[in-house]
Amino acid sequence: AGGDVRTGQGGNIYIQGGTVSLSGGTIAGGNAKDGGNIYSEVGFTLGDGMNIQGGTASGNGSGVYLKTGTLTLGKELSFTGNSGADIYLNSGATMALNAEGLTVATPIKVAAADGKIATNAATDLSACFESAVSGKQITWNESEQALYLQANP
């Protein structure tokens, strides 16, 4: 298992810098203070075919915690069985979709510092998600202060 043993961040993967793109695999069962499965100091890409599952965090982001930069999501992703938010965006961190939109089998729960979900200025998350993929929608859950990317009911 990876992670930063000094800070307890990132149960499986701790990204400190550079250019990182993950695709076509499963990252599962991580446990950390923040970023149960993945903690990143910088923006990175979760590419096609990634499955982030079964993460736990005593703080934020059971699946992924992004401290700064932009998290770019590939087209086909799966987040299952994470104990809290699948994706947590720290204050100032943003999220973007690739040009193909997003296909998800289960809802992706996104939370952020102060309940503010930021998107990369170059990418209108709502328009990209809704127009690129039919049968999908974005909803806001007020009680959980989280955004859900999910299939239409």
JSON list of C-alpha atoms in Angstrom, two decimals:
[
{"chain": "A", "resi": 1, "resn": "ALA", "atom": "CA", "xyz": [0.00, 0.00, 0.00]},
{"chain": "A", "resi": 2, "resn": "GLY", "atom": "CA", "xyz": [1.09, 3.55, -0.65]},
{"chain": "A", "resi": 3, "resn": "GLY", "atom": "CA", "xyz": [0.19, 6.73, 1.14]},
{"chain": "A", "resi": 4, "resn": "ASP", "atom": "CA", "xyz": [2.25, 9.23, 3.07]},
{"chain": "A", "resi": 5, "resn": "VAL", "atom": "CA", "xyz": [3.20, 7.64, 6.37]},
{"chain": "A", "resi": 6, "resn": "ARG", "atom": "CA", "xyz": [4.20, 11.03, 7.82]},
{"chain": "A", "resi": 7, "resn": "THR", "atom": "CA", "xyz": [0.76, 12.61, 7.40]},
{"chain": "A", "resi": 8, "resn": "GLY", "atom": "CA", "xyz": [-1.57, 9.63, 7.10]},
{"chain": "A", "resi": 9, "resn": "GLN", "atom": "CA", "xyz": [-2.83, 10.87, 3.73]},
{"chain": "A", "resi": 10, "resn": "GLY", "atom": "CA", "xyz": [-3.69, 8.56, 0.84]},
{"chain": "A", "resi": 11, "resn": "GLY", "atom": "CA", "xyz": [-4.40, 4.99, 1.88]},
{"chain": "A", "resi": 12, "resn": "ASN", "atom": "CA", "xyz": [-3.24, 3.44, -1.40]},
{"chain": "A", "resi": 13, "resn": "ILE", "atom": "CA", "xyz": [-1.77, 6.24, -3.52]},
{"chain": "A", "resi": 14, "resn": "TYR", "atom": "CA", "xyz": [-0.19, 9.55, -2.53]},
{"chain": "A", "resi": 15, "resn": "ILE", "atom": "CA", "xyz": [0.54, 11.91, -5.44]},
{"chain": "A", "resi": 16, "resn": "GLN", "atom": "CA", "xyz": [3.01, 14.61, -4.49]},
{"chain": "A", "resi": 17, "resn": "GLY", "atom": "CA", "xyz": [3.65, 16.25, -7.87]},
{"chain": "A", "resi": 18, "resn": "GLY", "atom": "CA", "xyz": [4.28, 15.74, -11.55]},
{"chain": "A", "resi": 19, "resn": "THR", "atom": "CA", "xyz": [1.84, 14.65, -14.22]},
{"chain": "A", "resi": 20, "resn": "VAL", "atom": "CA", "xyz": [-0.21, 11.60, -13.29]},
{"chain": "A", "resi": 21, "resn": "SER", "atom": "CA", "xyz": [-2.86, 9.73, -15.24]},
{"chain": "A", "resi": 22, "resn": "LEU", "atom": "CA", "xyz": [-4.45, 6.53, -13.95]},
{"chain": "A", "resi": 23, "resn": "SER", "atom": "CA", "xyz": [-6.56, 4.32, -16.20]},
{"chain": "A", "resi": 24, "resn": "GLY", "atom": "CA", "xyz": [-7.86, 0.80, -16.59]},
{"chain": "A", "resi": 25, "resn": "GLY", "atom": "CA", "xyz": [-7.57, -0.60, -13.09]},
{"chain": "A", "resi": 26, "resn": "THR", "atom": "CA", "xyz": [-8.99, -0.96, -9.60]},
{"chain": "A", "resi": 27, "resn": "ILE", "atom": "CA", "xyz": [-7.82, 0.83, -6.46]},
{"chain": "A", "resi": 28, "resn": "ALA", "atom": "CA", "xyz": [-9.54, -0.63, -3.43]},
{"chain": "A", "resi": 29, "resn": "GLY", "atom": "CA", "xyz": [-9.69, -0.92, 0.34]},
{"chain": "A", "resi": 30, "resn": "GLY", "atom": "CA", "xyz": [-7.54, 2.05, 1.30]},
{"chain": "A", "resi": 31, "resn": "ASN", "atom": "CA", "xyz": [-7.82, 3.71, 4.71]},
{"chain": "A", "resi": 32, "resn": "ALA", "atom": "CA", "xyz": [-6.37, 7.11, 5.60]},
{"chain": "A", "resi": 33, "resn": "LYS", "atom": "CA", "xyz": [-6.99, 10.40, 7.34]},
{"chain": "A", "resi": 34, "resn": "ASP", "atom": "CA", "xyz": [-7.87, 12.03, 3.97]},
{"chain": "A", "resi": 35, "resn": "GLY", "atom": "CA", "xyz": [-8.04, 10.27, 0.62]},
{"chain": "A", "resi": 36, "resn": "GLY", "atom": "CA", "xyz": [-8.90, 6.73, 1.65]},
{"chain": "A", "resi": 37, "resn": "ASN", "atom": "CA", "xyz": [-7.75, 5.36, -1.71]},
{"chain": "A", "resi": 38, "resn": "ILE", "atom": "CA", "xyz": [-6.01, 8.36, -3.38]},
{"chain": "A", "resi": 39, "resn": "TYR", "atom": "CA", "xyz": [-4.67, 11.64, -1.98]},
{"chain": "A", "resi": 40, "resn": "SER", "atom": "CA", "xyz": [-3.20, 14.14, -4.42]},
{"chain": "A", "resi": 41, "resn": "GLU", "atom": "CA", "xyz": [-1.33, 17.37, -3.75]},
{"chain": "A", "resi": 42, "resn": "VAL", "atom": "CA", "xyz": [-1.79, 18.31, -7.45]},
{"chain": "A", "resi": 43, "resn": "GLY", "atom": "CA", "xyz": [-4.29, 17.84, -10.24]},
{"chain": "A", "resi": 44, "resn": "PHE", "atom": "CA", "xyz": [-4.34, 14.51, -12.04]},
{"chain": "A", "resi": 45, "resn": "THR", "atom": "CA", "xyz": [-6.46, 12.40, -14.38]},
{"chain": "A", "resi": 46, "resn": "LEU", "atom": "CA", "xyz": [-8.66, 9.45, -13.50]},
{"chain": "A", "resi": 47, "resn": "GLY", "atom": "CA", "xyz": [-8.93, 7.93, -16.96]},
{"chain": "A", "resi": 48, "resn": "ASP", "atom": "CA", "xyz": [-11.23, 5.41, -18.57]},
{"chain": "A", "resi": 49, "resn": "GLY", "atom": "CA", "xyz": [-11.88, 2.12, -16.84]},
{"chain": "A", "resi": 50, "resn": "MET", "atom": "CA", "xyz": [-10.91, 3.14, -13.31]},
{"chain": "A", "resi": 51, "resn": "ASN", "atom": "CA", "xyz": [-12.73, 1.58, -10.37]},
{"chain": "A", "resi": 52, "resn": "ILE", "atom": "CA", "xyz": [-12.25, 3.29, -7.00]},
{"chain": "A", "resi": 53, "resn": "GLN", "atom": "CA", "xyz": [-13.87, 1.19, -4.29]},
{"chain": "A", "resi": 54, "resn": "GLY", "atom": "CA", "xyz": [-14.12, 0.41, -0.60]},
{"chain": "A", "resi": 55, "resn": "GLY", "atom": "CA", "xyz": [-12.10, 3.35, 0.69]},
{"chain": "A", "resi": 56, "resn": "THR", "atom": "CA", "xyz": [-12.47, 4.85, 4.17]},
{"chain": "A", "resi": 57, "resn": "ALA", "atom": "CA", "xyz": [-11.24, 8.15, 5.55]},
{"chain": "A", "resi": 58, "resn": "SER", "atom": "CA", "xyz": [-11.47, 9.56, 9.05]},
{"chain": "A", "resi": 59, "resn": "GLY", "atom": "CA", "xyz": [-11.38, 13.04, 7.47]},
{"chain": "A", "resi": 60, "resn": "ASN", "atom": "CA", "xyz": [-12.52, 13.64, 3.88]},
{"chain": "A", "resi": 61, "resn": "GLY", "atom": "CA", "xyz": [-12.57, 11.82, 0.57]},
{"chain": "A", "resi": 62, "resn": "SER", "atom": "CA", "xyz": [-12.99, 8.10, 1.06]},
{"chain": "A", "resi": 63, "resn": "GLY", "atom": "CA", "xyz": [-12.26, 7.55, -2.63]},
{"chain": "A", "resi": 64, "resn": "VAL", "atom": "CA", "xyz": [-10.20, 10.56, -3.76]},
{"chain": "A", "resi": 65, "resn": "TYR", "atom": "CA", "xyz": [-8.99, 13.73, -2.01]},
{"chain": "A", "resi": 66, "resn": "LEU", "atom": "CA", "xyz": [-7.66, 16.55, -4.22]},
{"chain": "A", "resi": 67, "resn": "LYS", "atom": "CA", "xyz": [-5.75, 19.29, -2.42]},
{"chain": "A", "resi": 68, "resn": "THR", "atom": "CA", "xyz": [-5.03, 21.62, -5.37]},
{"chain": "A", "resi": 69, "resn": "GLY", "atom": "CA", "xyz": [-5.35, 21.68, -9.14]},
{"chain": "A", "resi": 70, "resn": "THR", "atom": "CA", "xyz": [-7.90, 20.00, -11.37]},
{"chain": "A", "resi": 71, "resn": "LEU", "atom": "CA", "xyz": [-9.15, 16.43, -11.22]},
{"chain": "A", "resi": 72, "resn": "THR", "atom": "CA", "xyz": [-10.04, 15.37, -14.77]},
{"chain": "A", "resi": 73, "resn": "LEU", "atom": "CA", "xyz": [-12.46, 12.46, -15.02]},
{"chain": "A", "resi": 74, "resn": "GLY", "atom": "CA", "xyz": [-12.32, 9.98, -17.89]},
{"chain": "A", "resi": 75, "resn": "LYS", "atom": "CA", "xyz": [-15.42, 8.70, -19.62]},
{"chain": "A", "resi": 76, "resn": "GLU", "atom": "CA", "xyz": [-16.01, 5.37, -17.86]},
{"chain": "A", "resi": 77, "resn": "LEU", "atom": "CA", "xyz": [-15.51, 5.37, -14.10]},
{"chain": "A", "resi": 78, "resn": "SER", "atom": "CA", "xyz": [-16.86, 3.41, -11.17]},
{"chain": "A", "resi": 79, "resn": "PHE", "atom": "CA", "xyz": [-16.94, 4.46, -7.52]},
{"chain": "A", "resi": 80, "resn": "THR", "atom": "CA", "xyz": [-18.45, 1.83, -5.22]},
{"chain": "A", "resi": 81, "resn": "GLY", "atom": "CA", "xyz": [-18.50, 1.10, -1.51]},
{"chain": "A", "resi": 82, "resn": "ASN", "atom": "CA", "xyz": [-16.56, 4.15, -0.33]},
{"chain": "A", "resi": 83, "resn": "SER", "atom": "CA", "xyz": [-17.63, 5.11, 3.19]},
{"chain": "A", "resi": 84, "resn": "GLY", "atom": "CA", "xyz": [-18.02, 8.85, 2.52]},
{"chain": "A", "resi": 85, "resn": "ALA", "atom": "CA", "xyz": [-17.58, 11.16, -0.44]},
{"chain": "A", "resi": 86, "resn": "ASP", "atom": "CA", "xyz": [-16.18, 9.40, -3.50]},
{"chain": "A", "resi": 87, "resn": "ILE", "atom": "CA", "xyz": [-14.39, 12.63, -4.46]},
{"chain": "A", "resi": 88, "resn": "TYR", "atom": "CA", "xyz": [-13.49, 15.50, -2.12]},
{"chain": "A", "resi": 89, "resn": "LEU", "atom": "CA", "xyz": [-12.26, 18.81, -3.54]},
{"chain": "A", "resi": 90, "resn": "ASN", "atom": "CA", "xyz": [-10.25, 20.97, -1.14]},
{"chain": "A", "resi": 91, "resn": "SER", "atom": "CA", "xyz": [-10.82, 24.73, -1.26]},
{"chain": "A", "resi": 92, "resn": "GLY", "atom": "CA", "xyz": [-9.62, 25.98, -4.65]},
{"chain": "A", "resi": 93, "resn": "ALA", "atom": "CA", "xyz": [-9.40, 22.52, -6.25]},
{"chain": "A", "resi": 94, "resn": "THR", "atom": "CA", "xyz": [-11.54, 21.97, -9.34]},
{"chain": "A", "resi": 95, "resn": "MET", "atom": "CA", "xyz": [-13.04, 19.15, -11.35]},
{"chain": "A", "resi": 96, "resn": "ALA", "atom": "CA", "xyz": [-13.38, 18.73, -15.12]},
{"chain": "A", "resi": 97, "resn": "LEU", "atom": "CA", "xyz": [-14.61, 16.11, -17.56]},
{"chain": "A", "resi": 98, "resn": "ASN", "atom": "CA", "xyz": [-12.88, 14.97, -20.69]},
{"chain": "A", "resi": 99, "resn": "ALA", "atom": "CA", "xyz": [-14.48, 15.97, -24.00]},
{"chain": "A", "resi": 100, "resn": "GLU", "atom": "CA", "xyz": [-16.43, 12.70, -24.25]},
{"chain": "A", "resi": 101, "resn": "GLY", "atom": "CA", "xyz": [-18.53, 13.28, -21.15]},
{"chain": "A", "resi": 102, "resn": "LEU", "atom": "CA", "xyz": [-19.00, 10.70, -18.41]},
{"chain": "A", "resi": 103, "resn": "THR", "atom": "CA", "xyz": [-20.62, 7.28, -18.13]},
{"chain": "A", "resi": 104, "resn": "VAL", "atom": "CA", "xyz": [-21.31, 6.02, -14.61]},
{"chain": "A", "resi": 105, "resn": "ALA", "atom": "CA", "xyz": [-23.03, 2.86, -13.44]},
{"chain": "A", "resi": 106, "resn": "THR", "atom": "CA", "xyz": [-23.56, 4.15, -9.88]},
{"chain": "A", "resi": 107, "resn": "PRO", "atom": "CA", "xyz": [-23.82, 7.71, -8.53]},
{"chain": "A", "resi": 108, "resn": "ILE", "atom": "CA", "xyz": [-20.54, 9.51, -7.82]},
{"chain": "A", "resi": 109, "resn": "LYS", "atom": "CA", "xyz": [-20.78, 11.56, -4.63]},
{"chain": "A", "resi": 110, "resn": "VAL", "atom": "CA", "xyz": [-18.69, 14.75, -4.79]},
{"chain": "A", "resi": 111, "resn": "ALA", "atom": "CA", "xyz": [-18.12, 16.94, -1.71]},
{"chain": "A", "resi": 112, "resn": "ALA", "atom": "CA", "xyz": [-15.99, 20.03, -1.24]},
{"chain": "A", "resi": 113, "resn": "ALA", "atom": "CA", "xyz": [-14.64, 22.47, 1.29]},
{"chain": "A", "resi": 114, "resn": "ASP", "atom": "CA", "xyz": [-17.38, 24.86, 2.40]},
{"chain": "A", "resi": 115, "resn": "GLY", "atom": "CA", "xyz": [-19.87, 22.96, 0.24]},
{"chain": "A", "resi": 116, "resn": "LYS", "atom": "CA", "xyz": [-18.64, 24.73, -2.90]},
{"chain": "A", "resi": 117, "resn": "ILE", "atom": "CA", "xyz": [-18.11, 22.51, -5.94]},
{"chain": "A", "resi": 118, "resn": "ALA", "atom": "CA", "xyz": [-15.72, 24.24, -8.29]},
{"chain": "A", "resi": 119, "resn": "THR", "atom": "CA", "xyz": [-15.24, 23.29, -11.92]},
{"chain": "A", "resi": 120, "resn": "ASN", "atom": "CA", "xyz": [-12.41, 24.13, -14.25]},
{"chain": "A", "resi": 121, "resn": "ALA", "atom": "CA", "xyz": [-13.22, 27.45, -15.94]},
{"chain": "A", "resi": 122, "resn": "ALA", "atom": "CA", "xyz": [-12.60, 25.84, -19.34]},
{"chain": "A", "resi": 123, "resn": "THR", "atom": "CA", "xyz": [-15.18, 23.12, -18.70]},
{"chain": "A", "resi": 124, "resn": "ASP", "atom": "CA", "xyz": [-18.81, 23.69, -17.78]},
{"chain": "A", "resi": 125, "resn": "LEU", "atom": "CA", "xyz": [-19.33, 20.50, -15.78]},
{"chain": "A", "resi": 126, "resn": "SER", "atom": "CA", "xyz": [-23.11, 20.64, -15.90]},
{"chain": "A", "resi": 127, "resn": "ALA", "atom": "CA", "xyz": [-23.35, 21.25, -19.64]},
{"chain": "A", "resi": 128, "resn": "CYS", "atom": "CA", "xyz": [-20.67, 18.68, -20.47]},
{"chain": "A", "resi": 129, "resn": "PHE", "atom": "CA", "xyz": [-22.22, 16.00, -18.28]},
{"chain": "A", "resi": 130, "resn": "GLU", "atom": "CA", "xyz": [-25.81, 16.52, -19.33]},
{"chain": "A", "resi": 131, "resn": "SER", "atom": "CA", "xyz": [-25.28, 17.08, -23.06]},
{"chain": "A", "resi": 132, "resn": "ALA", "atom": "CA", "xyz": [-22.54, 14.52, -23.68]},
{"chain": "A", "resi": 133, "resn": "VAL", "atom": "CA", "xyz": [-24.25, 11.58, -21.98]},
{"chain": "A", "resi": 134, "resn": "SER", "atom": "CA", "xyz": [-27.97, 10.96, -22.35]},
{"chain": "A", "resi": 135, "resn": "GLY", "atom": "CA", "xyz": [-29.81, 9.60, -19.32]},
{"chain": "A", "resi": 136, "resn": "LYS", "atom": "CA", "xyz": [-27.45, 11.18, -16.79]},
{"chain": "A", "resi": 137, "resn": "GLN", "atom": "CA", "xyz": [-27.88, 14.16, -14.51]},
{"chain": "A", "resi": 138, "resn": "ILE", "atom": "CA", "xyz": [-26.27, 16.22, -11.78]},
{"chain": "A", "resi": 139, "resn": "THR", "atom": "CA", "xyz": [-28.16, 16.71, -8.53]},
{"chain": "A", "resi": 140, "resn": "TRP", "atom": "CA", "xyz": [-27.35, 18.56, -5.32]},
{"chain": "A", "resi": 141, "resn": "ASN", "atom": "CA", "xyz": [-28.11, 16.88, -1.98]},
{"chain": "A", "resi": 142, "resn": "GLU", "atom": "CA", "xyz": [-28.55, 19.74, 0.48]},
{"chain": "A", "resi": 143, "resn": "SER", "atom": "CA", "xyz": [-28.51, 17.62, 3.65]},
{"chain": "A", "resi": 144, "resn": "GLU", "atom": "CA", "xyz": [-25.22, 15.95, 2.66]},
{"chain": "A", "resi": 145, "resn": "GLN", "atom": "CA", "xyz": [-23.79, 19.11, 1.05]},
{"chain": "A", "resi": 146, "resn": "ALA", "atom": "CA", "xyz": [-22.74, 16.94, -1.87]},
{"chain": "A", "resi": 147, "resn": "LEU", "atom": "CA", "xyz": [-23.14, 16.82, -5.62]},
{"chain": "A", "resi": 148, "resn": "TYR", "atom": "CA", "xyz": [-24.19, 13.56, -7.24]},
{"chain": "A", "resi": 149, "resn": "LEU", "atom": "CA", "xyz": [-23.37, 12.58, -10.82]},
{"chain": "A", "resi": 150, "resn": "GLN", "atom": "CA", "xyz": [-25.90, 9.86, -11.54]},
{"chain": "A", "resi": 151, "resn": "ALA", "atom": "CA", "xyz": [-28.36, 8.17, -13.88]},
{"chain": "A", "resi": 152, "resn": "ASN", "atom": "CA", "xyz": [-31.73, 9.84, -14.26]},
{"chain": "A", "resi": 153, "resn": "PRO", "atom": "CA", "xyz": [-34.39, 8.35, -11.96]}
]
